[in-house]
């Protein structure tokens, strides 16, 4: 059984930073010198999906700018409560792909493990914003059930830790969990999907780097940044520390209306990521989750944007434009529209 706790007196910096996050919309708007327009409707949106914004991320927002691209990712809006055709609470039908609580099996040779329902930041476009986390988390005893499933299936080569955000779990527990995964002989790769190193860079601790170095599994971190202003000096340092510990560090973004739907923005993001030691990996079309329709960018426009990126950048800095559809055996890579010069 996986165990491990940390007393309040030993609480690491990243946990203290999380406790200081904005969870009140009026307080966030006051911090940013913004008027509380349409506040009643926006507050009702937080009843469906709570606000959480780390102060470190809020400090990267432009005060007085209601269209700040980082703010728009986390700002509750009344439009979230309006129904949109094709947008559902389980857009990828993950509930149908869960053989045991906490585990999702969609692709051959890989299993995705939801080890935490907590996140450092609540992004309004999150495709799991309606996910029933309590039904999939039974902590120690639930983890053992998942481990038994992974051990029994010799076809598995890769396990993906996801959430929520897996780095919301303390390093002691993660170290014990990863050590157990390393004992499963047919597993070769450990992939970790996380937003923590970008939004709260202090999460990349010495303890984290130790368990990353200790595992025999080939480790891949897939971080998540959507706009170049998210990659400040502290995020650059955190990503560099991860890369220096040995893992491959990749980034995935979501194409979001009003945030990053321009080739020059995504070009700058790719360059900043590369400078920090991370490679652009995926650019996702928005998953049609209820509450996020206002972020949608049509596929034709997305192809044009990535086509213009390809004309500006070397191939290794151009993320693959992908769409995920329920029931398919892999993400669908979309062809891009070539741009003549």
Short mmCIF file of C-alpha atoms in Angstrom, two decimals:
data_model
loop_
_atom_site.label_atom_id
_atom_site.label_comp_id
_atom_site.label_asym_id
_atom_site.label_seq_id
_atom_site.Cartn_x
_atom_site.Cartn_y
_atom_site.Cartn_z
CA UNK A 1 0.00 0.00 0.00
CA UNK A 2 1.25 3.48 -0.88
CA UNK A 3 1.60 5.71 2.17
CA UNK A 4 3.28 8.99 3.02
CA UNK A 5 2.32 12.20 4.78
CA UNK A 6 3.91 15.52 5.63
CA UNK A 7 3.10 17.62 8.69
CA UNK A 8 1.85 21.18 8.36
CA UNK A 9 5.08 22.50 9.88
CA UNK A 10 7.01 20.83 7.05
CA UNK A 11 4.70 22.21 4.35
CA UNK A 12 6.79 23.02 1.26
CA UNK A 13 6.78 26.39 -0.46
CA UNK A 14 4.58 25.24 -3.32
CA UNK A 15 1.83 24.14 -0.92
CA UNK A 16 1.98 27.46 0.88
CA UNK A 17 1.72 29.22 -2.47
CA UNK A 18 -1.33 27.15 -3.34
CA UNK A 19 -3.04 28.18 -0.11
CA UNK A 20 -2.46 31.82 -1.11
CA UNK A 21 -4.18 31.39 -4.50
CA UNK A 22 -7.12 33.59 -5.44
CA UNK A 23 -10.40 31.75 -4.94
CA UNK A 24 -12.61 34.86 -4.81
CA UNK A 25 -13.44 36.57 -8.11
CA UNK A 26 -13.92 40.05 -6.54
CA UNK A 27 -10.49 39.76 -4.87
CA UNK A 28 -8.82 38.75 -8.14
CA UNK A 29 -10.45 41.65 -10.00
CA UNK A 30 -9.42 44.09 -7.26
CA UNK A 31 -5.82 42.83 -7.47
CA UNK A 32 -5.87 43.43 -11.25
CA UNK A 33 -7.49 46.89 -10.99
CA UNK A 34 -10.48 45.69 -13.00
CA UNK A 35 -14.15 46.60 -12.72
CA UNK A 36 -16.51 43.81 -11.77
CA UNK A 37 -18.61 43.86 -14.94
CA UNK A 38 -21.35 41.22 -15.15
CA UNK A 39 -20.23 39.99 -11.74
CA UNK A 40 -23.48 38.20 -10.73
CA UNK A 41 -23.45 35.96 -13.83
CA UNK A 42 -19.74 35.30 -13.48
CA UNK A 43 -20.17 34.35 -9.84
CA UNK A 44 -22.86 31.88 -10.83
CA UNK A 45 -20.33 30.27 -13.18
CA UNK A 46 -18.04 29.66 -10.20
CA UNK A 47 -20.81 27.59 -8.63
CA UNK A 48 -20.31 25.07 -11.44
CA UNK A 49 -16.50 25.27 -11.54
CA UNK A 50 -14.63 27.05 -8.77
CA UNK A 51 -12.07 29.78 -9.30
CA UNK A 52 -8.44 29.07 -8.43
CA UNK A 53 -5.60 31.30 -9.63
CA UNK A 54 -2.13 31.20 -8.06
CA UNK A 55 -0.83 34.65 -7.19
CA UNK A 56 2.35 33.88 -9.13
CA UNK A 57 0.25 33.48 -12.26
CA UNK A 58 -1.87 36.54 -11.51
CA UNK A 59 1.31 38.60 -11.23
CA UNK A 60 2.03 37.83 -14.91
CA UNK A 61 -1.28 39.41 -15.94
CA UNK A 62 -1.41 43.01 -17.13
CA UNK A 63 -3.26 45.06 -14.55
CA UNK A 64 -6.18 47.04 -15.91
CA UNK A 65 -6.48 44.85 -19.04
CA UNK A 66 -9.71 42.81 -19.11
CA UNK A 67 -8.48 41.07 -22.29
CA UNK A 68 -5.20 39.87 -20.82
CA UNK A 69 -4.52 36.44 -22.43
CA UNK A 70 -3.57 34.78 -19.15
CA UNK A 71 -6.59 36.23 -17.35
CA UNK A 72 -8.99 35.03 -20.06
CA UNK A 73 -7.91 31.43 -19.43
CA UNK A 74 -9.06 31.55 -15.80
CA UNK A 75 -11.77 34.23 -15.74
CA UNK A 76 -15.28 32.91 -15.01
CA UNK A 77 -17.90 34.31 -17.37
CA UNK A 78 -21.65 34.14 -17.48
CA UNK A 79 -21.53 32.66 -20.98
CA UNK A 80 -20.25 29.42 -19.46
CA UNK A 81 -23.78 28.62 -18.30
CA UNK A 82 -25.26 28.93 -21.79
CA UNK A 83 -25.87 25.65 -23.61
CA UNK A 84 -23.92 25.10 -26.85
CA UNK A 85 -24.69 22.42 -29.40
CA UNK A 86 -22.25 19.52 -29.24
CA UNK A 87 -20.68 20.61 -25.94
CA UNK A 88 -21.13 18.03 -23.16
CA UNK A 89 -19.93 17.27 -19.64
CA UNK A 90 -17.92 14.23 -20.84
CA UNK A 91 -16.69 15.22 -24.31
CA UNK A 92 -14.21 12.32 -24.63
CA UNK A 93 -16.51 9.73 -23.02
CA UNK A 94 -13.84 8.83 -20.51
CA UNK A 95 -16.33 7.31 -18.10
CA UNK A 96 -16.82 4.48 -20.61
CA UNK A 97 -13.07 3.80 -20.75
CA UNK A 98 -12.39 3.19 -17.06
CA UNK A 99 -11.84 -0.50 -16.20
CA UNK A 100 -11.11 0.33 -12.54
CA UNK A 101 -11.67 3.62 -10.69
CA UNK A 102 -8.91 6.10 -11.46
CA UNK A 103 -7.66 4.40 -14.64
CA UNK A 104 -8.55 5.31 -18.22
CA UNK A 105 -7.73 2.98 -21.10
CA UNK A 106 -8.20 4.49 -24.55
CA UNK A 107 -5.02 3.75 -26.50
CA UNK A 108 -3.06 0.56 -27.06
CA UNK A 109 -0.03 0.04 -24.85
CA UNK A 110 -0.84 3.02 -22.63
CA UNK A 111 -2.89 3.65 -19.54
CA UNK A 112 -3.78 7.01 -18.01
CA UNK A 113 -3.95 7.19 -14.23
CA UNK A 114 -5.87 9.99 -12.52
CA UNK A 115 -3.87 10.22 -9.30
CA UNK A 116 -5.36 13.53 -8.12
CA UNK A 117 -8.40 15.66 -8.81
CA UNK A 118 -6.62 18.82 -7.60
CA UNK A 119 -4.95 21.41 -9.84
CA UNK A 120 -2.79 24.44 -9.18
CA UNK A 121 -5.05 26.51 -11.43
CA UNK A 122 -8.60 26.05 -12.69
CA UNK A 123 -8.56 26.70 -16.43
CA UNK A 124 -12.03 27.50 -17.71
CA UNK A 125 -11.58 25.36 -20.87
CA UNK A 126 -10.59 22.23 -18.91
CA UNK A 127 -12.08 19.15 -20.56
CA UNK A 128 -12.36 17.46 -17.14
CA UNK A 129 -14.09 20.36 -15.41
CA UNK A 130 -17.14 18.12 -14.87
CA UNK A 131 -15.23 14.89 -14.19
CA UNK A 132 -16.53 12.92 -11.15
CA UNK A 133 -13.20 12.81 -9.31
CA UNK A 134 -14.61 11.49 -6.00
CA UNK A 135 -15.73 8.33 -7.80
CA UNK A 136 -12.19 7.74 -9.08
CA UNK A 137 -10.12 8.45 -5.99
CA UNK A 138 -9.87 6.02 -3.13
CA UNK A 139 -6.29 6.98 -2.35
CA UNK A 140 -4.10 4.18 -0.97
CA UNK A 141 -6.51 1.28 -1.45
CA UNK A 142 -7.58 2.62 -4.85
CA UNK A 143 -3.99 2.98 -5.94
CA UNK A 144 -3.35 -0.68 -5.15
CA UNK A 145 -6.26 -1.72 -7.36
CA UNK A 146 -4.84 0.30 -10.25
CA UNK A 147 -1.35 -1.14 -9.72
CA UNK A 148 -2.76 -4.67 -9.82
CA UNK A 149 -4.49 -3.89 -13.12
CA UNK A 150 -1.26 -2.49 -14.59
CA UNK A 151 0.74 -5.50 -13.42
CA UNK A 152 -1.74 -7.94 -14.95
CA UNK A 153 -1.65 -6.46 -18.46
CA UNK A 154 1.63 -7.27 -20.17
CA UNK A 155 0.64 -5.27 -23.27
CA UNK A 156 1.18 -2.00 -21.40
CA UNK A 157 4.43 -0.14 -22.07
CA UNK A 158 3.60 3.33 -20.80
CA UNK A 159 1.69 4.77 -17.85
CA UNK A 160 0.57 8.39 -17.87
CA UNK A 161 0.03 10.20 -14.57
CA UNK A 162 -2.69 12.80 -14.99
CA UNK A 163 -5.54 14.42 -13.12
CA UNK A 164 -6.40 17.05 -12.10
CA UNK A 165 -2.66 17.35 -11.82
CA UNK A 166 -0.48 14.54 -10.48
CA UNK A 167 2.04 16.99 -9.02
CA UNK A 168 -0.65 18.10 -6.59
CA UNK A 169 0.35 14.95 -4.67
CA UNK A 170 3.23 15.23 -2.17
CA UNK A 171 6.65 14.09 -3.34
CA UNK A 172 6.88 11.35 -0.72
CA UNK A 173 3.74 9.68 -2.03
CA UNK A 174 4.76 10.20 -5.65
CA UNK A 175 8.21 8.73 -5.00
CA UNK A 176 6.63 5.62 -3.47
CA UNK A 177 4.15 5.34 -6.31
CA UNK A 178 6.79 5.68 -9.02
CA UNK A 179 8.98 3.14 -7.25
CA UNK A 180 6.08 0.66 -7.39
CA UNK A 181 5.55 1.39 -11.08
CA UNK A 182 9.24 0.75 -11.69
CA UNK A 183 8.81 -2.79 -10.37
CA UNK A 184 6.33 -3.64 -13.16
CA UNK A 185 8.75 -5.19 -15.64
CA UNK A 186 6.73 -4.59 -18.83
CA UNK A 187 6.43 -0.84 -18.18
CA UNK A 188 9.10 1.17 -19.99
CA UNK A 189 7.91 4.78 -19.93
CA UNK A 190 6.45 7.10 -17.31
CA UNK A 191 4.69 10.19 -18.64
CA UNK A 192 3.54 13.00 -16.35
CA UNK A 193 1.06 15.64 -17.50
CA UNK A 194 1.30 18.77 -15.36
CA UNK A 195 0.72 22.52 -15.34
CA UNK A 196 2.50 23.08 -12.00
CA UNK A 197 6.03 23.90 -13.31
CA UNK A 198 4.57 26.73 -15.39
CA UNK A 199 2.02 28.25 -13.01
CA UNK A 200 3.80 27.57 -9.67
CA UNK A 201 7.44 26.90 -10.58
CA UNK A 202 8.44 26.26 -6.94
CA UNK A 203 6.73 22.87 -7.36
CA UNK A 204 9.92 21.63 -9.03
CA UNK A 205 11.59 20.75 -5.74
CA UNK A 206 14.79 18.90 -4.91
CA UNK A 207 12.64 16.00 -3.69
CA UNK A 208 10.81 15.87 -7.02
CA UNK A 209 14.06 15.87 -8.96
CA UNK A 210 15.38 13.05 -6.76
CA UNK A 211 12.53 10.65 -7.48
CA UNK A 212 12.66 11.55 -11.16
CA UNK A 213 16.35 10.65 -11.28
CA UNK A 214 15.84 7.48 -9.23
CA UNK A 215 13.33 5.68 -11.47
CA UNK A 216 14.47 3.21 -14.10
CA UNK A 217 11.52 4.27 -16.28
CA UNK A 218 12.18 6.59 -19.19
CA UNK A 219 10.41 9.73 -18.00
CA UNK A 220 8.57 12.33 -20.04
CA UNK A 221 7.07 15.51 -18.60
CA UNK A 222 4.33 17.11 -20.67
CA UNK A 223 3.78 20.61 -19.32
CA UNK A 224 1.04 22.99 -20.37
CA UNK A 225 1.47 26.61 -21.46
CA UNK A 226 -0.76 28.45 -23.92
CA UNK A 227 0.80 31.90 -24.16
CA UNK A 228 4.42 33.11 -24.14
CA UNK A 229 3.83 35.39 -21.17
CA UNK A 230 3.27 32.33 -19.02
CA UNK A 231 6.96 31.47 -19.45
CA UNK A 232 8.60 33.97 -17.11
CA UNK A 233 12.05 33.61 -15.54
CA UNK A 234 10.84 31.38 -12.73
CA UNK A 235 9.07 29.04 -15.16
CA UNK A 236 12.18 28.96 -17.35
CA UNK A 237 14.26 27.94 -14.34
CA UNK A 238 11.80 25.21 -13.32
CA UNK A 239 11.66 23.76 -16.84
CA UNK A 240 15.45 23.89 -17.06
CA UNK A 241 15.77 22.03 -13.76
CA UNK A 242 13.41 19.33 -14.99
CA UNK A 243 15.31 18.94 -18.24
CA UNK A 244 18.65 18.76 -16.40
CA UNK A 245 17.31 15.88 -14.27
CA UNK A 246 17.02 13.73 -17.41
CA UNK A 247 13.38 13.66 -18.58
CA UNK A 248 12.23 14.69 -22.00
CA UNK A 249 10.20 17.88 -21.48
CA UNK A 250 7.38 18.61 -23.93
CA UNK A 251 4.60 21.19 -23.99
CA UNK A 252 1.00 20.90 -25.04
CA UNK A 253 -1.26 23.87 -25.67
CA UNK A 254 -4.93 24.36 -26.40
CA UNK A 255 -5.91 26.71 -29.21
CA UNK A 256 -8.14 29.30 -27.53
CA UNK A 257 -10.14 32.12 -29.05
CA UNK A 258 -8.84 35.47 -27.83
CA UNK A 259 -5.83 33.93 -26.08
CA UNK A 260 -3.41 32.43 -28.61
CA UNK A 261 -5.26 32.20 -31.93
CA UNK A 262 -2.55 33.98 -33.94
CA UNK A 263 0.60 32.50 -35.51
CA UNK A 264 2.90 35.15 -34.09
CA UNK A 265 1.77 34.37 -30.53
CA UNK A 266 2.30 30.64 -30.94
CA UNK A 267 5.63 31.26 -32.69
CA UNK A 268 6.87 33.24 -29.70
CA UNK A 269 5.57 30.54 -27.33
CA UNK A 270 7.51 27.84 -29.23
CA UNK A 271 10.70 29.88 -29.11
CA UNK A 272 10.38 30.63 -25.40
CA UNK A 273 9.68 27.00 -24.61
CA UNK A 274 12.71 25.87 -26.59
CA UNK A 275 14.92 28.39 -24.81
CA UNK A 276 13.69 26.92 -21.50
CA UNK A 277 14.40 23.33 -22.55
CA UNK A 278 10.91 22.20 -23.61
CA UNK A 279 9.77 21.18 -27.08
CA UNK A 280 6.34 22.05 -28.52
CA UNK A 281 4.38 18.79 -28.75
CA UNK A 282 0.65 19.17 -29.33
CA UNK A 283 -1.64 22.05 -30.18
CA UNK A 284 -5.11 20.77 -29.31
CA UNK A 285 -8.34 21.88 -30.85
CA UNK A 286 -10.68 22.66 -27.99
CA UNK A 287 -12.43 19.62 -26.56
CA UNK A 288 -16.18 20.34 -26.64
CA UNK A 289 -16.75 20.50 -22.91
CA UNK A 290 -19.82 22.23 -21.58
CA UNK A 291 -18.97 25.77 -20.44
CA UNK A 292 -16.09 26.38 -22.86
CA UNK A 293 -17.74 27.01 -26.24
CA UNK A 294 -16.63 30.66 -26.24
CA UNK A 295 -13.02 29.47 -26.63
CA UNK A 296 -13.67 27.50 -29.83
CA UNK A 297 -11.49 28.10 -32.90
CA UNK A 298 -12.71 26.36 -36.10
CA UNK A 299 -10.49 23.65 -37.57
CA UNK A 300 -10.05 25.55 -40.85
CA UNK A 301 -8.70 28.56 -38.99
CA UNK A 302 -6.48 26.34 -36.85
CA UNK A 303 -4.96 24.76 -39.97
CA UNK A 304 -4.18 28.20 -41.37
CA UNK A 305 -2.55 29.33 -38.12
CA UNK A 306 -0.31 26.27 -37.90
CA UNK A 307 0.49 26.53 -41.60
CA UNK A 308 1.78 30.05 -41.00
CA UNK A 309 3.80 28.80 -38.04
CA UNK A 310 5.36 26.13 -40.25
CA UNK A 311 6.42 28.82 -42.70
CA UNK A 312 8.17 30.76 -39.89
CA UNK A 313 9.76 28.02 -37.78
CA UNK A 314 11.92 24.91 -38.09
CA UNK A 315 9.87 21.74 -37.96
CA UNK A 316 10.90 20.80 -34.42
CA UNK A 317 9.29 24.00 -33.11
CA UNK A 318 5.92 23.42 -34.79
CA UNK A 319 3.47 21.51 -32.58
CA UNK A 320 1.23 18.90 -34.14
CA UNK A 321 -2.31 20.14 -34.53
CA UNK A 322 -4.55 17.45 -33.07
CA UNK A 323 -8.14 16.69 -32.26
CA UNK A 324 -9.22 13.97 -29.86
CA UNK A 325 -12.43 12.11 -30.59
CA UNK A 326 -14.10 9.51 -28.37
CA UNK A 327 -13.70 5.93 -29.54
CA UNK A 328 -10.71 6.54 -31.81
CA UNK A 329 -7.47 4.62 -31.23
CA UNK A 330 -5.27 7.71 -31.37
CA UNK A 331 -5.44 11.47 -31.53
CA UNK A 332 -6.26 12.69 -35.01
CA UNK A 333 -3.42 14.78 -36.49
CA UNK A 334 -4.88 17.47 -38.74
CA UNK A 335 -3.18 18.50 -41.92
CA UNK A 336 -2.22 22.17 -42.09
CA UNK A 337 -2.77 24.69 -44.82
CA UNK A 338 0.53 25.49 -46.54
CA UNK A 339 1.49 29.13 -46.88
CA UNK A 340 3.28 30.33 -49.99
CA UNK A 341 5.96 32.97 -49.71
#
